[in-house]
Tab-separated table of C-alpha atoms in Angstrom:
chain	number	residue	atom	x	y	z
A	6	MET	CA	0.032	-0.323	-0.033
A	7	GLU	CA	2.707	2.033	0.992
A	8	GLU	CA	4.384	1.738	-2.388
A	9	GLN	CA	1.017	2.186	-4.770
A	10	LYS	CA	0.654	5.563	-2.232
A	11	ARG	CA	4.468	6.722	-3.494
A	12	ASN	CA	3.430	5.942	-6.665
A	13	ALA	CA	0.342	7.814	-7.002
A	14	LEU	CA	2.471	10.437	-6.093
A	15	THR	CA	4.527	10.776	-8.977
A	16	VAL	CA	2.547	11.876	-11.678
A	17	PRO	CA	0.764	15.256	-10.099
A	18	LEU	CA	4.546	15.828	-7.976
A	19	ALA	CA	5.755	15.762	-10.969
A	20	ILE	CA	3.234	18.602	-12.741
A	21	ILE	CA	3.642	20.484	-9.878
A	22	VAL	CA	7.467	20.543	-9.962
A	23	ALA	CA	7.539	21.139	-13.467
A	24	GLY	CA	5.390	24.339	-13.072
A	25	ALA	CA	7.327	25.601	-9.859
A	26	LEU	CA	10.662	25.601	-12.318
A	27	ILE	CA	9.102	26.852	-15.430
A	28	ALA	CA	7.295	29.458	-13.076
A	29	GLY	CA	10.926	30.105	-11.581
A	30	ALA	CA	12.572	30.741	-14.560
A	31	LEU	CA	9.866	33.405	-15.568
A	32	PHE	CA	10.756	35.019	-12.181
A	33	LEU	CA	14.166	35.607	-13.207
A	34	THR	CA	13.598	36.317	-16.391
A	35	ASN	CA	10.687	38.818	-16.128
A	36	LYS	CA	11.942	40.241	-12.196
A	37	LYS	CA	8.921	39.313	-11.121
A	38	SER	CA	10.772	39.789	-7.901
A	39	PRO	CA	14.076	41.853	-7.980
A	40	ASP	CA	15.251	39.533	-4.257
A	41	THR	CA	17.779	37.616	-6.253
A	42	VAL	CA	20.711	35.708	-4.612
A	43	LYS	CA	23.491	33.776	-7.239
A	44	THR	CA	23.305	29.735	-6.168
A	45	ASP	CA	25.033	26.500	-7.735
A	46	GLU	CA	21.902	26.235	-10.212
A	47	THR	CA	23.093	22.629	-11.298
A	48	LYS	CA	23.900	21.019	-8.375
A	49	ILE	CA	20.725	21.991	-6.961
A	50	ALA	CA	19.100	20.428	-10.007
A	51	LYS	CA	20.944	17.384	-9.742
A	52	SER	CA	20.485	16.310	-6.659
A	53	GLU	CA	17.789	16.506	-3.504
A	54	ILE	CA	16.984	19.769	-1.820
A	55	GLN	CA	19.236	20.182	1.461
A	56	ILE	CA	16.915	21.874	3.955
A	57	GLU	CA	17.836	21.638	7.665
A	58	PRO	CA	15.001	19.641	9.474
A	59	VAL	CA	12.412	21.574	10.866
A	60	THR	CA	12.481	21.684	14.690
A	61	ALA	CA	11.005	22.641	18.191
A	62	ASP	CA	13.783	25.948	17.753
A	63	ASP	CA	11.964	26.876	14.366
A	64	HIS	CA	9.094	29.494	13.935
A	65	ILE	CA	5.803	27.654	13.502
A	66	LEU	CA	2.583	28.681	12.809
A	67	GLY	CA	0.000	25.790	13.050
A	68	ASN	CA	0.480	22.016	14.351
A	69	PRO	CA	4.704	21.328	14.847
A	70	LYS	CA	3.310	17.481	13.468
A	71	ALA	CA	1.487	18.599	10.324
A	72	PRO	CA	1.792	16.339	8.143
A	73	ILE	CA	2.739	18.855	5.152
A	74	MET	CA	5.681	21.931	6.634
A	75	ILE	CA	5.556	25.139	4.323
A	76	VAL	CA	9.196	26.218	4.597
A	77	GLU	CA	9.296	30.014	3.523
A	78	PHE	CA	12.560	31.665	3.193
A	79	SER	CA	11.988	35.381	3.617
A	80	ASP	CA	12.862	38.899	3.454
A	81	THR	CA	11.280	41.254	5.625
A	82	GLU	CA	12.030	44.530	3.144
A	83	CYS	CA	10.502	42.182	0.008
A	84	PRO	CA	7.455	43.921	-0.936
A	85	PHE	CA	6.717	40.333	-2.930
A	86	CYS	CA	7.313	38.685	1.153
A	87	LYS	CA	4.592	40.767	2.362
A	88	ASP	CA	2.234	40.014	-0.014
A	89	PHE	CA	2.803	35.972	0.290
A	90	HIS	CA	2.639	36.433	4.130
A	91	THR	CA	-0.693	37.749	3.748
A	92	THR	CA	-1.429	34.127	1.350
A	93	MET	CA	0.220	32.165	4.083
A	94	HIS	CA	-2.110	33.710	6.844
A	95	LYS	CA	-5.565	32.777	4.594
A	96	VAL	CA	-3.064	29.326	3.979
A	97	ILE	CA	-3.582	28.872	8.218
A	98	ASP	CA	-6.821	30.062	8.110
A	99	THR	CA	-8.450	27.913	5.695
A	100	TYR	CA	-5.649	24.421	6.735
A	101	GLY	CA	-4.170	25.047	10.162
A	102	LYS	CA	-7.010	24.295	12.076
A	103	THR	CA	-7.458	20.576	11.098
A	104	GLY	CA	-4.122	20.100	11.712
A	105	LYS	CA	-2.769	19.293	8.437
A	106	VAL	CA	-0.883	22.034	7.276
A	107	ALA	CA	1.456	24.349	9.274
A	108	TRP	CA	4.144	27.226	8.267
A	109	VAL	CA	7.598	27.183	9.386
A	110	TYR	CA	9.370	30.694	8.661
A	111	ARG	CA	12.782	31.605	8.365
A	112	HIS	CA	15.316	34.116	7.275
A	113	PHE	CA	16.405	34.805	3.989
A	114	PRO	CA	17.570	38.324	4.326
A	115	ILE	CA	18.812	39.715	0.866
A	116	ASP	CA	21.385	42.390	1.869
A	117	THR	CA	22.368	43.819	-1.316
A	118	LEU	CA	19.116	45.135	-2.052
A	119	HIS	CA	17.839	45.587	1.607
A	120	SER	CA	20.278	46.365	3.806
A	121	LYS	CA	17.713	46.904	7.052
A	122	ALA	CA	16.332	43.237	6.539
A	123	ARG	CA	18.928	41.469	8.645
A	124	LYS	CA	18.546	43.620	11.294
A	125	GLU	CA	14.861	42.926	11.385
A	126	ALA	CA	15.300	39.523	11.089
A	127	GLU	CA	17.606	39.676	14.315
A	128	ALA	CA	14.693	42.216	16.040
A	129	THR	CA	12.419	39.053	15.242
A	130	GLU	CA	14.467	36.703	16.856
A	131	CYS	CA	14.524	39.056	19.506
A	132	ALA	CA	10.431	39.627	19.827
A	133	ALA	CA	10.498	35.436	20.022
A	134	GLU	CA	13.690	35.463	22.826
A	135	LEU	CA	10.469	37.804	24.822
A	136	GLY	CA	7.714	36.641	23.522
A	137	GLY	CA	8.031	32.971	22.491
A	138	ASN	CA	6.196	31.740	19.400
A	139	ASP	CA	3.223	34.498	19.908
A	140	GLY	CA	5.574	36.720	20.424
A	141	PHE	CA	7.240	35.799	17.323
A	142	TRP	CA	4.686	36.062	15.023
A	143	LYS	CA	2.844	39.145	16.771
A	144	TYR	CA	6.280	41.715	15.885
A	145	ILE	CA	6.654	40.077	11.970
A	146	ASP	CA	3.110	40.605	11.664
A	147	GLY	CA	3.754	43.936	12.731
A	148	ILE	CA	6.693	44.148	10.921
A	149	TYR	CA	4.632	44.054	7.419
A	150	LYS	CA	1.794	46.565	8.386
A	151	LYS	CA	4.849	48.990	9.015
A	152	THR	CA	6.920	48.817	6.238
A	153	PRO	CA	6.555	50.126	2.885
A	154	SER	CA	8.587	47.409	1.814
A	155	ASN	CA	11.883	47.805	-0.625
A	156	ASN	CA	14.534	49.153	2.544
A	157	GLY	CA	11.547	51.969	3.380
A	158	LEU	CA	10.901	51.093	7.552
A	159	ASP	CA	12.866	53.441	9.374
A	160	LEU	CA	14.800	50.833	12.282
A	161	SER	CA	14.307	53.103	14.814
A	162	LEU	CA	10.609	51.842	14.395
A	163	LEU	CA	11.641	47.924	15.741
A	164	PRO	CA	11.444	48.984	19.245
A	165	LYS	CA	8.126	50.925	19.626
A	166	ILE	CA	6.457	47.838	17.109
A	167	ALA	CA	8.032	45.444	20.114
A	168	GLU	CA	5.979	47.640	23.108
A	169	GLU	CA	3.140	47.854	20.342
A	170	ASN	CA	2.610	43.565	20.601
A	171	GLY	CA	3.535	44.001	24.336
A	172	LEU	CA	7.135	43.152	24.777
A	173	ASN	CA	9.331	45.020	27.247
A	174	LYS	CA	10.652	47.822	25.300
A	175	THR	CA	14.005	48.158	27.605
A	176	GLU	CA	14.676	44.228	27.328
A	177	PHE	CA	13.843	44.090	23.163
A	178	GLU	CA	16.705	46.965	22.446
A	179	THR	CA	19.580	45.575	25.097
A	180	CYS	CA	18.837	41.831	22.981
A	181	LEU	CA	18.425	43.919	19.311
A	182	ASN	CA	21.713	46.084	20.234
A	183	SER	CA	23.710	42.781	21.702
A	184	GLY	CA	23.205	41.251	17.867
A	185	ARG	CA	23.160	37.800	19.431
A	186	TYR	CA	20.598	36.104	17.196
A	187	ALA	CA	22.975	37.521	13.727
A	188	ASP	CA	24.573	34.192	13.220
A	189	LYS	CA	20.714	32.112	13.484
A	190	VAL	CA	19.963	34.542	10.522
A	191	GLU	CA	22.846	34.225	8.965
A	192	LYS	CA	22.544	30.672	9.052
A	193	GLN	CA	19.201	30.678	7.677
A	194	TYR	CA	19.777	32.386	4.950
A	195	LYS	CA	22.901	29.821	4.338
A	196	ASP	CA	20.423	27.560	4.732
A	197	ALA	CA	17.682	28.559	1.572
A	198	VAL	CA	20.702	28.865	-0.170
A	199	ALA	CA	21.665	25.536	0.053
A	200	ALA	CA	17.965	24.634	-0.851
A	201	GLY	CA	17.924	26.067	-3.718
A	202	GLY	CA	16.750	29.619	-3.141
A	203	GLN	CA	17.537	32.346	-5.615
A	204	GLY	CA	14.739	35.053	-4.737
A	205	THR	CA	11.954	35.782	-2.005
A	206	PRO	CA	9.716	34.570	-0.818
A	207	TYR	CA	11.026	31.300	-1.657
A	208	THR	CA	9.061	28.004	-0.289
A	209	VAL	CA	9.571	24.233	0.226
A	210	ILE	CA	6.507	22.448	0.865
A	211	ILE	CA	7.858	19.230	2.728
A	212	THR	CA	5.434	15.834	3.254
A	213	LYS	CA	6.078	12.241	3.929
A	214	TYR	CA	7.529	11.320	0.430
A	215	GLU	CA	9.036	14.685	-1.168
A	216	LYS	CA	10.555	18.169	-0.951
A	217	ILE	CA	8.951	20.296	-3.215
A	218	PRO	CA	10.260	24.113	-4.048
A	219	ILE	CA	7.939	26.541	-4.773
A	220	SER	CA	10.308	29.055	-6.868
A	221	GLU	CA	7.885	31.436	-8.836
A	222	GLY	CA	8.127	33.627	-5.628
A	223	ALA	CA	4.679	35.128	-4.215
A	224	ILE	CA	1.896	32.834	-5.644
A	225	PRO	CA	-1.565	33.537	-4.569
A	226	PHE	CA	-3.538	31.649	-2.741
A	227	SER	CA	-6.064	30.893	-5.500
A	228	GLY	CA	-6.657	31.805	-8.994
A	229	GLY	CA	-4.429	31.584	-11.530
A	230	PRO	CA	-2.269	28.197	-13.366
A	231	ILE	CA	-0.565	27.900	-10.030
A	232	ASN	CA	-2.402	28.386	-6.228
A	233	MET	CA	-1.056	27.453	-2.564
A	234	LYS	CA	-4.800	25.922	-2.649
A	235	LEU	CA	-4.543	23.640	-5.901
A	236	ILE	CA	-0.472	22.494	-4.107
A	237	LEU	CA	-2.458	21.934	-1.228
A	238	ASP	CA	-5.632	20.037	-1.938
A	239	ASP	CA	-3.388	17.559	-3.949
A	240	LEU	CA	-1.274	17.287	-1.440
A	241	ILE	CA	-3.937	16.312	1.888
A	242	SER	CA	-5.443	14.303	-0.389
A	243	LYS	CA	-2.601	12.374	-0.871
A	244	ASN	CA	-0.668	12.730	2.855
């Protein structure tokens, strides 16, 4: 039965992956998102996606044991990431309540375009330190509400966002000024590149059987030739 289930996944997943790769090529060619980095494309294409496993140390919205994990690598100053953040909340509102899908957020700051994104990423980690998982998600929602994107957020607002979301402003500033989460942000950046990320947002869907890259950036929740609902409905029916 397991072998039959695995074989049943092959064709639809191949279609999804092929669509993602084609759209990803268009994404880079047409500059749907300008937030790109150079990677060894040949190596990624010929090998299984290398991505750090999801653990309790990740920022997870939804069931930590969900059969479908959506790992998003994101840059808080990327306008497409801001749009996709809204899409992912719709995903969790639709599929998260049943425990079938969870959202994992990881950092992928594109320094050459968004010099502020890395410090903002560190700020979200300080929010997590002070407010736990809920504190992290409230804080990153707050950043996306405040920033106009494209490196437009005034970094002096970072402590204010913390205070607005119930965190101790002084403790937050101490954490942020220490830079103690810089290494974590850099590690996740490298994880994104190793997993095949060339732009933001970059998403990898992890199931029991497959790691599926979504390379075309901020795909919508529904509508268009490829969307999150189409992908997830197919995967949920098989997991």
